[in-house]
Coordinates of C-alpha atoms and ligand atoms in Angstrom, one line a residue:
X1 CA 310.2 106.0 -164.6
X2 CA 310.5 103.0 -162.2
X3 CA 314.5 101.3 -162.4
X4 CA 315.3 98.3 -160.9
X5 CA 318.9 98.5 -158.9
X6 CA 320.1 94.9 -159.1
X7 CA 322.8 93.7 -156.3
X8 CA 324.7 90.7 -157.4
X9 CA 325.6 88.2 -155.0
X10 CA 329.2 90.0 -155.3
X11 CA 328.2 93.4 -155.5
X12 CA 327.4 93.7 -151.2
X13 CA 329.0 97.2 -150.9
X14 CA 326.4 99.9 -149.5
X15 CA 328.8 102.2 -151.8
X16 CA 328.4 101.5 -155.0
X17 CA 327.0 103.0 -158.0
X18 CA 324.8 100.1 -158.6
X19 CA 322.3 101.5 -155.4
X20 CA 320.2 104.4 -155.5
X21 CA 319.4 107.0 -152.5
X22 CA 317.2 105.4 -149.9
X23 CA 313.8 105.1 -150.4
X24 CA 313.9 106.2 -154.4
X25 CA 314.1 103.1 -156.5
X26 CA 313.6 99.4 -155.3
X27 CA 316.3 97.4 -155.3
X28 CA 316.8 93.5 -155.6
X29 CA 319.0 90.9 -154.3
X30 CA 318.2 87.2 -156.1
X31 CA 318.8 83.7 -154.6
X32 CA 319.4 81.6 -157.2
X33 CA 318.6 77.6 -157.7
X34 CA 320.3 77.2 -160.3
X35 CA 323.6 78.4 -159.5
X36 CA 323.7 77.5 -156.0
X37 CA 323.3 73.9 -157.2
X38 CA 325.1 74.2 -160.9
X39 CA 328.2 72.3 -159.2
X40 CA 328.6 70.5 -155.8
X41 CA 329.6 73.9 -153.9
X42 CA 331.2 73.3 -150.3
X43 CA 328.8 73.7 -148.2
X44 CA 330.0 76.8 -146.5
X45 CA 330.5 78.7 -148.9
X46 CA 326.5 78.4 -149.6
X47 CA 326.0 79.7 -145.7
X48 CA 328.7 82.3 -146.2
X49 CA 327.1 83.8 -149.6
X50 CA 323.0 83.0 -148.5
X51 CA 323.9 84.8 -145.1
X52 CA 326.6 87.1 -146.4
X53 CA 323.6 88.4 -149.2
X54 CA 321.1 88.3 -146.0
X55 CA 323.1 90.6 -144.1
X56 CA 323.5 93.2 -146.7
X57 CA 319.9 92.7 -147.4
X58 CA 318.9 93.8 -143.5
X59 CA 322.4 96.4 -144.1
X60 CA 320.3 98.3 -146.4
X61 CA 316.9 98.4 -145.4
X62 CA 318.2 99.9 -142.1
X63 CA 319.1 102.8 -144.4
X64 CA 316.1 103.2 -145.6
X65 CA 316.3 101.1 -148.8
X66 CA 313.4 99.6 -150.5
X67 CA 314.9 95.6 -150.9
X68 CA 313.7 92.5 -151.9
X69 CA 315.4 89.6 -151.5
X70 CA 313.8 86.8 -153.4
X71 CA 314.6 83.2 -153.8
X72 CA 314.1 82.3 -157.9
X73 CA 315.0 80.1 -160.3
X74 CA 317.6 81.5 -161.6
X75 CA 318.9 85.2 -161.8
X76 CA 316.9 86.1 -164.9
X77 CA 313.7 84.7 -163.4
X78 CA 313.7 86.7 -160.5
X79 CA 315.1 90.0 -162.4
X80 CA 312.0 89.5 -164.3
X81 CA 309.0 88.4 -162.1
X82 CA 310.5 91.7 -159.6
X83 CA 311.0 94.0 -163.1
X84 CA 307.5 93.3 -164.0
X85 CA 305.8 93.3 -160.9
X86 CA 307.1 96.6 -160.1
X87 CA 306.6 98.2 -163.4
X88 CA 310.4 98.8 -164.1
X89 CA 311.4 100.1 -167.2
X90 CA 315.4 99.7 -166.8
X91 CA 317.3 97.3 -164.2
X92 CA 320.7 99.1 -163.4
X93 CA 323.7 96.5 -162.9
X94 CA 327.1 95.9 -162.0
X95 CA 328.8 94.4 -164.4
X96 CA 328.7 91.0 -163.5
X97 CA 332.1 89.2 -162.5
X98 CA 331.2 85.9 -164.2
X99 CA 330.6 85.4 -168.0
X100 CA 327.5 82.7 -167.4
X101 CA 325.6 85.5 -165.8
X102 CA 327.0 88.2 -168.3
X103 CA 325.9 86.1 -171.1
X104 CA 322.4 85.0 -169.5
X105 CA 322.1 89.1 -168.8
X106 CA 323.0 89.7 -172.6
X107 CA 320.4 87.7 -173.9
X108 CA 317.7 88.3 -171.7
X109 CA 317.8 92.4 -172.7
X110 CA 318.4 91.5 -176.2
X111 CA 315.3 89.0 -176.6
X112 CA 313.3 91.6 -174.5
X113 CA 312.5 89.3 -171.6
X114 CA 314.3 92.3 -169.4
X115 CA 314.1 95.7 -169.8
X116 CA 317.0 98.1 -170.7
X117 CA 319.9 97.3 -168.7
X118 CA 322.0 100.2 -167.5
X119 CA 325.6 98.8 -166.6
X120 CA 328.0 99.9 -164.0
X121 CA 331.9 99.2 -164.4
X122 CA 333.0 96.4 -161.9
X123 CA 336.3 98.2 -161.6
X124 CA 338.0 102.0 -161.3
X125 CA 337.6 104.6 -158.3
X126 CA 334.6 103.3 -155.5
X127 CA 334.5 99.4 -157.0
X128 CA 335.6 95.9 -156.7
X129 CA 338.8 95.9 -159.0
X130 CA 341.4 98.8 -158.7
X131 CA 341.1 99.4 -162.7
X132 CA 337.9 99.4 -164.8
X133 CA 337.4 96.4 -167.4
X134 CA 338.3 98.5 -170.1
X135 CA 342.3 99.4 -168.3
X136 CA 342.5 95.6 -167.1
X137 CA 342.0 94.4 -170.5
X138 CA 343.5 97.1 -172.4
X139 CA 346.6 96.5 -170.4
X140 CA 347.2 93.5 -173.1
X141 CA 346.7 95.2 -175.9
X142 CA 349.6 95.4 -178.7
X143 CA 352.0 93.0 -175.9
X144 CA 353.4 89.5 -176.6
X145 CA 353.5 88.9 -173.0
X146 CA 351.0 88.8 -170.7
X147 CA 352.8 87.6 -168.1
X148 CA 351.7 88.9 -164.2
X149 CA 354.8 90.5 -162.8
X150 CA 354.8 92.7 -166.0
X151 CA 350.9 94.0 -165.0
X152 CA 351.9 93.9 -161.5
X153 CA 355.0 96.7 -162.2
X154 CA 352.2 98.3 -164.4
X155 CA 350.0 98.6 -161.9
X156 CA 352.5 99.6 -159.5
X157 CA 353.4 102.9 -161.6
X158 CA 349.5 103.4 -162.4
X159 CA 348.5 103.8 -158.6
X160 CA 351.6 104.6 -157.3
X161 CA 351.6 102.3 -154.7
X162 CA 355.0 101.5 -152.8
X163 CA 356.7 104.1 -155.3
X164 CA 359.3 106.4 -154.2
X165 CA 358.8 109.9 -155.0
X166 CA 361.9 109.7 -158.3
X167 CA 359.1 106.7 -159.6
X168 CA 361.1 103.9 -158.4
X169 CA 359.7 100.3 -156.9
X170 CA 360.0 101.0 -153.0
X171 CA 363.5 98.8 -151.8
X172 CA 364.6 99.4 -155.5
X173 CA 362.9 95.9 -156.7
X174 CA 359.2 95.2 -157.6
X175 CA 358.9 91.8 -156.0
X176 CA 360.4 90.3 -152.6
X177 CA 358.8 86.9 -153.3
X178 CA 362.6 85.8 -152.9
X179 CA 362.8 86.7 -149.0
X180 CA 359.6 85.1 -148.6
X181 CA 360.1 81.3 -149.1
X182 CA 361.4 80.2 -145.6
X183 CA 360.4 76.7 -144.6
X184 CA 358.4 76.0 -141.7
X185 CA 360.3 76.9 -138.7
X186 CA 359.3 76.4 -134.8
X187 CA 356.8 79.3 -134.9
X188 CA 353.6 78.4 -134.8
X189 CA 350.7 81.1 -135.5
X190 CA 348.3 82.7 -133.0
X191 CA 345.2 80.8 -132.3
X192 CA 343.1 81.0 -135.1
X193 CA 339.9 82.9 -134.0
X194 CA 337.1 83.5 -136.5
X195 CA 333.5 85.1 -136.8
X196 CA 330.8 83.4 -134.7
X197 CA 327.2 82.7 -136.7
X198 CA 324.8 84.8 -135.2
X199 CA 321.2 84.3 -136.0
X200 CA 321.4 85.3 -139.6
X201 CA 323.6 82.9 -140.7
X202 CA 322.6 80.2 -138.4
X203 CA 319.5 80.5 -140.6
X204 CA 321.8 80.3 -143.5
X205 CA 323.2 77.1 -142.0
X206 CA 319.3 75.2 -141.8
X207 CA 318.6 76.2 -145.1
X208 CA 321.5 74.6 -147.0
X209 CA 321.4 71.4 -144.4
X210 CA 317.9 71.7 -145.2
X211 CA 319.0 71.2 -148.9
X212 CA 321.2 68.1 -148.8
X213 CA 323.4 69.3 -151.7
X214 CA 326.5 70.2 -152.0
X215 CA 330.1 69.0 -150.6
X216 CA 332.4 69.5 -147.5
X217 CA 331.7 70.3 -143.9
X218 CA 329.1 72.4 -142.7
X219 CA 329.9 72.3 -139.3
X220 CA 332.5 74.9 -137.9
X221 CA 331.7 78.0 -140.2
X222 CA 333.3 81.2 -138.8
X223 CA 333.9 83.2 -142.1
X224 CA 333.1 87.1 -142.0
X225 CA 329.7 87.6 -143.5
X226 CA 329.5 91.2 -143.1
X227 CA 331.9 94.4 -143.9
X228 CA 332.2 94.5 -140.1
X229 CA 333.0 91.5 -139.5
X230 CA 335.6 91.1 -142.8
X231 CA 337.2 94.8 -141.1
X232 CA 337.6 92.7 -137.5
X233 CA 339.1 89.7 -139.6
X234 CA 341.5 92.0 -141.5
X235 CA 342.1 94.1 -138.1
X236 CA 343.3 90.8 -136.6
X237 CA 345.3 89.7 -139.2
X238 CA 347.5 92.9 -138.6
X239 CA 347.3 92.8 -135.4
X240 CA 348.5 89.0 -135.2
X241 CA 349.5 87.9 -138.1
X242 CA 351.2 90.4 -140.5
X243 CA 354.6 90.1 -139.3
X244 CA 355.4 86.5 -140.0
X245 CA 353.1 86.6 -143.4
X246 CA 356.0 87.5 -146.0
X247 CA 358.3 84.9 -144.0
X248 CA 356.2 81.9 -144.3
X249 CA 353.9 82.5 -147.1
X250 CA 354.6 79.8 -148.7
X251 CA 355.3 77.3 -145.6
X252 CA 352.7 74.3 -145.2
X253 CA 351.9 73.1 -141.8
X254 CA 350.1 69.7 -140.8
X255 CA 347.2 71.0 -139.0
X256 CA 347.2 74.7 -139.6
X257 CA 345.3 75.7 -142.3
X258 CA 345.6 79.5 -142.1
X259 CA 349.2 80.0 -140.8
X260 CA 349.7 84.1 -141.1
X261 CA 347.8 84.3 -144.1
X262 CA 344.9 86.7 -144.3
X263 CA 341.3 84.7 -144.9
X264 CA 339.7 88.1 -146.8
X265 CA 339.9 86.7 -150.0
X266 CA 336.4 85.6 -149.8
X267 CA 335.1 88.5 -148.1
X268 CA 336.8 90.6 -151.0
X269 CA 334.7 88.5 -153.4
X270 CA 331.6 89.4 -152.6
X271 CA 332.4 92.9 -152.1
X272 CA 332.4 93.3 -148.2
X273 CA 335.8 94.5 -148.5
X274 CA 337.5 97.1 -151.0
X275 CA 340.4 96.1 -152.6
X276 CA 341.4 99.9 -152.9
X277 CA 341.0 100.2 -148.6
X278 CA 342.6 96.6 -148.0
X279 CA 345.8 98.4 -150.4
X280 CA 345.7 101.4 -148.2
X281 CA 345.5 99.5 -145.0
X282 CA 349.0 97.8 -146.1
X283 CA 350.6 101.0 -147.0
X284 CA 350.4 102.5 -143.1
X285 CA 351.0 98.5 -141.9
X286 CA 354.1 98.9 -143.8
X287 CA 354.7 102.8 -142.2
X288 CA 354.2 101.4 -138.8
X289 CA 356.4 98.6 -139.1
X290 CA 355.2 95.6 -141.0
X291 CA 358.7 94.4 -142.9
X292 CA 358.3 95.7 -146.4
X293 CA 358.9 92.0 -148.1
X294 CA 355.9 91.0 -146.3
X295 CA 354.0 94.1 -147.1
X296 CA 355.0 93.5 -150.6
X297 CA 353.6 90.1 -150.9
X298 CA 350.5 91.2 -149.8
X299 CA 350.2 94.2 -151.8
X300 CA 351.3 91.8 -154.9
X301 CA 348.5 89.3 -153.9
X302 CA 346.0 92.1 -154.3
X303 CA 347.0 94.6 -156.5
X304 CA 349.1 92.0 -158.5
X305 CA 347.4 88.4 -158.5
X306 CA 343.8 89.4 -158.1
X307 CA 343.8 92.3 -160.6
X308 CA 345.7 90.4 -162.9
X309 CA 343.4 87.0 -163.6
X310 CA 340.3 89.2 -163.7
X311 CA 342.1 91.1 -166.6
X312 CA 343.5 87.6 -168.1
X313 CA 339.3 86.2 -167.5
X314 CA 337.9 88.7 -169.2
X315 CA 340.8 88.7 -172.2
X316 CA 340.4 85.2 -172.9
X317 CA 336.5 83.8 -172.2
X318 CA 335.2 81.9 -173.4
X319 CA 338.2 80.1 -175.0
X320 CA 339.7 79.8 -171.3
X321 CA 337.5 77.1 -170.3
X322 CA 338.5 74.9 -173.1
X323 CA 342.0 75.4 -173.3
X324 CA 344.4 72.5 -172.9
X325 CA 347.6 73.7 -174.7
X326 CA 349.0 69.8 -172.9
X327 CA 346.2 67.7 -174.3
X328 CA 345.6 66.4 -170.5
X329 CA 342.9 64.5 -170.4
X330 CA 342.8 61.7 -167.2
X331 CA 339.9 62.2 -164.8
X332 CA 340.0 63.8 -161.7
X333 CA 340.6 61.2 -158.9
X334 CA 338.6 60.7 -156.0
X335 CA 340.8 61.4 -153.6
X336 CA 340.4 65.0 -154.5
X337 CA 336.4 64.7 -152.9
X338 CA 337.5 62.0 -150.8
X339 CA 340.9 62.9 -149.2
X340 CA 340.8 60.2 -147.2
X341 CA 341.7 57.5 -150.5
X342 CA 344.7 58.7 -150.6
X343 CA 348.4 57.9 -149.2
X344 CA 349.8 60.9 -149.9
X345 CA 349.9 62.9 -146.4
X346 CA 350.6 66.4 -148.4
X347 CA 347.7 65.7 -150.9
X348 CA 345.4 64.2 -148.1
X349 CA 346.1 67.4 -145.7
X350 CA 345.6 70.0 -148.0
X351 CA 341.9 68.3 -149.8
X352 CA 340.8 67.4 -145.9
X353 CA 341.8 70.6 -145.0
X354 CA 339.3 72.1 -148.1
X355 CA 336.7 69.9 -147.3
X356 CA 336.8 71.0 -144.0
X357 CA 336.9 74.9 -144.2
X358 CA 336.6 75.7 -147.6
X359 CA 339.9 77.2 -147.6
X360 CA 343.7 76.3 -148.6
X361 CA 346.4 79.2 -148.9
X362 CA 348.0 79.2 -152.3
X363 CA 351.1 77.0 -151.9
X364 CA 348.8 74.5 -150.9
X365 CA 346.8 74.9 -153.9
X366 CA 349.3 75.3 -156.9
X367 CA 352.3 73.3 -155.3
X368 CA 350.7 70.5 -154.0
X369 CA 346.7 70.0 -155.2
X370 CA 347.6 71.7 -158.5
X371 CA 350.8 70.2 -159.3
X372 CA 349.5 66.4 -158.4
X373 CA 347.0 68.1 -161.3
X374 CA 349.6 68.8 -163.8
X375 CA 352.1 66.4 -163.0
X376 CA 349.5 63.6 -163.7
X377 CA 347.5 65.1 -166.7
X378 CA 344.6 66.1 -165.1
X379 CA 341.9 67.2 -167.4
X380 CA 341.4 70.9 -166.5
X381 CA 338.1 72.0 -166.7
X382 CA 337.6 69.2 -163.8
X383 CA 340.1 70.0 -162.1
X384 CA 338.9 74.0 -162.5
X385 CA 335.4 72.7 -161.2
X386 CA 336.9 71.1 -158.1
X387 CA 338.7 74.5 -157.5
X388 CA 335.7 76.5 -158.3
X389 CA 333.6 74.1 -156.3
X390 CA 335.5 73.6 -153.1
X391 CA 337.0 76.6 -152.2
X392 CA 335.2 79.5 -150.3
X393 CA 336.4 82.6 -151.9
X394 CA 336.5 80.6 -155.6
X395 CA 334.5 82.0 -158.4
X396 CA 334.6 81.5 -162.3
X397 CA 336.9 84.6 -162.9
X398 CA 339.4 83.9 -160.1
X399 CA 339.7 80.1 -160.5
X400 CA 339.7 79.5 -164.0
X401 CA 342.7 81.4 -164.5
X402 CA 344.3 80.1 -161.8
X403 CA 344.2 76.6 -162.8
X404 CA 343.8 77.0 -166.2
X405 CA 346.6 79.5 -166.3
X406 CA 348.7 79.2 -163.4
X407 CA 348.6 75.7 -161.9
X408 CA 348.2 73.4 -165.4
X409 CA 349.4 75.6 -167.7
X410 CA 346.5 74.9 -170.3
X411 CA 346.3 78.6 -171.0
X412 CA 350.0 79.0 -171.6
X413 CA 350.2 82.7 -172.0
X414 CA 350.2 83.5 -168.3
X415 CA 354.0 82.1 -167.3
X416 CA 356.9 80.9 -169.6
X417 CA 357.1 77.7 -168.0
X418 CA 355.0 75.6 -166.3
X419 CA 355.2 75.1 -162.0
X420 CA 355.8 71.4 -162.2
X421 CA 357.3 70.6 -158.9
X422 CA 359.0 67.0 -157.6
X423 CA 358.5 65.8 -153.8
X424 CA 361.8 68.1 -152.9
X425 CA 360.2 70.9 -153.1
X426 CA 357.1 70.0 -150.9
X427 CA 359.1 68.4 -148.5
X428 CA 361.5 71.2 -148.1
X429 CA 358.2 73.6 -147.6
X430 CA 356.2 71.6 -145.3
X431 CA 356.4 68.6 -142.5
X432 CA 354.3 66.4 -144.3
X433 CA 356.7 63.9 -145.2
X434 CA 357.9 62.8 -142.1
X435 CA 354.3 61.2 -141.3
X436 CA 353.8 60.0 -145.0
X437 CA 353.8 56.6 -146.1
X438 CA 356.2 57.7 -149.0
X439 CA 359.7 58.9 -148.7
X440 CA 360.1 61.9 -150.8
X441 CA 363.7 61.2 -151.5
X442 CA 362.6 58.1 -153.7
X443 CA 361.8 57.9 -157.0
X444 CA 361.8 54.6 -158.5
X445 CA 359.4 51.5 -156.7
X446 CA 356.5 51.5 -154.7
X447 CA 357.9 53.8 -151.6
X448 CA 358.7 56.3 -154.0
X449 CA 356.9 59.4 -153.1
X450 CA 354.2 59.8 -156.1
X451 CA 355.6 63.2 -156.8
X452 CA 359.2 61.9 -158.0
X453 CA 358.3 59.5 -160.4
X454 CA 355.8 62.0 -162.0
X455 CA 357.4 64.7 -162.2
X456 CA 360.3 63.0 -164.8
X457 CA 357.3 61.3 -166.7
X458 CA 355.9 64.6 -167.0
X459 CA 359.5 66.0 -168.3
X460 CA 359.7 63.3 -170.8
X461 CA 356.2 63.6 -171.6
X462 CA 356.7 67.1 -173.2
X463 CA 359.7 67.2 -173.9
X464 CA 359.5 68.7 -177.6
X465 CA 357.6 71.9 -175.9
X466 CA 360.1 72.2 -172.7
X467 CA 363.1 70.3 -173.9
X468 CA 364.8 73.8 -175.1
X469 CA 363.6 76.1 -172.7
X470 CA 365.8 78.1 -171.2
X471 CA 365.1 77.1 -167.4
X472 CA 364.3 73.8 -167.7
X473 CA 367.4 72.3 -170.3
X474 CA 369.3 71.6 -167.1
X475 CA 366.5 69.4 -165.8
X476 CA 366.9 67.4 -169.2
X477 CA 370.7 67.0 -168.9
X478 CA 369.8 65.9 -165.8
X479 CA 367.8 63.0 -167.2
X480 CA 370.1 62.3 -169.2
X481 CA 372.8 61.5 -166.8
X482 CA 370.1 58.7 -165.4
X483 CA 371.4 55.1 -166.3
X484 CA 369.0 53.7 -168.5
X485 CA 367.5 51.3 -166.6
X486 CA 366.9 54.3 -163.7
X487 CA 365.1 55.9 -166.7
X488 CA 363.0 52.9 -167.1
X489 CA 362.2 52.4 -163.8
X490 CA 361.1 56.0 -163.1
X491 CA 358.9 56.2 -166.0
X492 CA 357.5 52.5 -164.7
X493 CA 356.9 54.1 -161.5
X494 CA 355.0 57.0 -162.9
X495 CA 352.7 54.6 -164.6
X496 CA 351.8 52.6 -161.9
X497 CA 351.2 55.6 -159.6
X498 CA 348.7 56.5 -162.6
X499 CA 347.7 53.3 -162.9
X500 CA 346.6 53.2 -159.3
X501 CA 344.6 56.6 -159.7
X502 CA 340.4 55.8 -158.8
X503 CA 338.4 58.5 -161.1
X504 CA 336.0 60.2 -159.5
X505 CA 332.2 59.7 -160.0
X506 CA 330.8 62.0 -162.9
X507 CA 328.9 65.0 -161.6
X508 CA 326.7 66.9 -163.7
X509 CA 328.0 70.5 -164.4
X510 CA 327.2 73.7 -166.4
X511 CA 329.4 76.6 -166.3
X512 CA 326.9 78.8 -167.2
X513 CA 324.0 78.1 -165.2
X514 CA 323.1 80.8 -163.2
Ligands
SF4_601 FE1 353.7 64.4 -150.3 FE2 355.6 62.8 -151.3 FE3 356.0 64.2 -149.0 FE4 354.3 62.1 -149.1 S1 356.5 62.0 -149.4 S2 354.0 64.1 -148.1 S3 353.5 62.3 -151.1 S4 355.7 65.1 -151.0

């Protein structure tokens, strides 16, 4: 009895369960129309995931597989017209990462326009995610909080990792995050040297200029498209980058978009790259010298972060997308598509810098992009579809919790307060004030950097949620202590920086087209 092995656009791992021996069953990878155009997706990350599925493709039928690669309508479509021209009876699946496609697969077996589908765990021993769905999710059951450093020590006992042999957190604590928040210093990082396109994705490149969709630069792609080439980015990153990761991790630098960080989130996404072997890799970095608050941040990144919003995704869909436990509801400015409208240097840097590569290391994204976001009332879900949009290694289950969760604090179970941020912060962590219009020591007038001003508005704002909380009362008292007509002037300020804000042109959207 003919099955069907489907490979998801994620799933490009010659190891998993999903494949059958060579030569025994056919198996299919889909390019779909509908989702590549459902939002306006940075252009490179089209190339990287049409060439990334391209190489896999050519991967496995140099092992002997049976593959077609077939451009459709949309995922179904193509599952369908393959399933019924090759007489399948079953189509066998990885679980897919994103609900849209989980749904569309759902109801496709279930109104019989696919055969049986046989479904393969995402997670566990030999796939994407270090624990199965079931653990992730079950991981919340019977707690009150849900908050990520308490899966991160979970998942620290579960796997052992960085334990000491009497069960204790290696270095006595869990977390180092403290010993990694150094400003930017005189260091600078090592030339940043990426993956050339070879023919493959050169192709990859024509086809989506070819389209004329989609946002951001085309030109300069140099992401890893295959497991070799992810292994020579991740080599490279050890070999010149690891040591100054932990130390400026959360640094921001005018001009350097990739600092020490690691660029294999993306290549993790799609599944060039283990999350199990990338662990392991860190474990003998660390051994062989790589300081252990470094290695920590890493390891929390991966077996922390990553593992953590797939559980919270998967917990909380659909209800996730509409969540807005702050009732924000102003639309996204243009500035965010066009960095270029607007004075603020951080802001302009860090959506340039997207538009440009696709790519923004996480400070970037939650302390600058995402806090502009939820110090101005951002509505969410368009906020969520920039992030999901614009960012290379961005997909439904990784950026919905992240914004929803961690940057606007919409889905307020995920910290127990929210990571609202004035200019200080930015301008102690970064040298973009210096060159900015604004001076971040300002908070009242037309100077005033934006951040200021909007950050007490924001206080005031909600203060019968946060007004009691335990680690932001002293922010009150501050307030407080403002002479009144400081007061008024700051929350004048923040209304004319809101005031000022150009939304950007509606797009049409649908989370779930795939
Ligand atoms: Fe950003 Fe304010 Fe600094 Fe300008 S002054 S770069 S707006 S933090």
């Amino acid at each position: 009895m003919t099955q069907l092995h489907f490979v998801g656009p994620w799933d490009l791992d010659a190891r998993l369960p999903v494949l059958p021996a060579p030569g025994t069953a056919p198996v299919v990878l889909i390019e779909s129309r509908a989702k590549s155009s459902a939002l306006p997706f940075h252009k490179q990350k089209l190339v990287l995931v049409l060439s990334a599925m391209r190489h896999f493709a050519a991967e496995l039928r140099a092992a002997g597989h049976d593959v077609e690669l077939v451009n459709a309508r949309s995922y179904v479509d193509g599952l369908r017209e393959v399933a019924a021209r090759r007489g399948a009876r079953s189509i066998a699946v990885m679980e897919p990462r994103e609900w849209g496609l989980s749904q569309a697969l759902r109801k496709a077996e279930a109104e019989g326009v696919l055969p049986p589908l046989v479904r393969h765990d995402d997670g566990g021993p030999g796939s994407h995610f270090v624990f199965t769905r079931a653990e992730a999710v079950g991981w919340a059951a019977g707690r009150k909080e849900l908050r990520m450093d308490l899966f991160y020590a979970f998942a620290r006992k579960k796997t052992g990792l960085f334990m000491d042999d009497k069960g204790k957190p290696l270095g006595g604590k869990f977390s180092f995050d403290a010993d990694n928040r150094e400003p930017p210093g005189d260091e600078r990082p090592p030339p940043h040297r990426g993956t050339a396109p070879d023919a493959i994705t050169q192709g990859a490149i024509d086809d989506v200029r070819r389209w004329g969709h989609g946002w951001g630069q085309l030109e300069g792609f140099d992401w890893p498209v295959s497991r070799q080439d992810a292994l020579d980015e991740l080599e490279r990153f050890f070999a010149e980058r690891a040591g100054l990761f932990g130390r400026y991790q959360d640094a921001m630098i005018e001009g350097e978009p990739y600092l020490w960080h690691t660029r294999i989130g993306a290549a993790m996404n799609l599944g060039l790259l283990r999350p199990i072997e990338v662990l392991e890799r860190i474990v003998t970095a660390h051994r062989d010298g790589m300081p252990l608050a470094a290695a920590e941040g890493l390891l929390r990144q991966i077996l922390g972060w990553r593992e953590y919003v797939r559980a919270m995704y998967w917990l909380r869909m659909p209800a996730m997308r509409s969540a807005n436990a702050l009732g924000a509801k102003r639309p996204l400015p243009v500035f965010y598509w066009e960095p270029e409208r607007t004075e603020m240097r951080c802001v302009r840097s860090a959506a340039e810098q997207v538009r440009r590569t696709g790519y923004a290391h996480h400070i970037q994204r939650l302390m600058v992009l995402g806090n502009f976001a939820l110090l101005a009332g951002l509505d969410p879900l368009a906020v969520s579809h920039w992030f999901w949009a614009g960012f290379v290694d961005a997909y439904e289950w990784v950026e919905l919790p992240n914004v929803h969760g961690m940057a606007l604090f919409a889905d307020d179970g995920f910290t127990t307060k929210p990571y609202a941020a004035s200019g200080a912060y930015i301008h102690r962590m970064s040298d973009h004030c210096g060159g900015c219009r604004f001076d971040p020591k300002r908070r009242t007038g037309p100077d005033a950097c934006p951040f200021n001003p909007l950050f007490w508005s924001f206080l005031v704002r909600h203060r019968e949620r946060f007004g009691r909380h335990p680690r932001l009362g002293a922010l009150y008292r501050t307030w407080e202590r403002f002479a009144e007509t400081e007061r008024a002037a700051i929350l004048t300020s923040a209304d004319a920086v809101l005031a000022g804000l150009t939304p950007a042109e509606a797009y049409r959207f649908d989370d779930d087209r795939c």
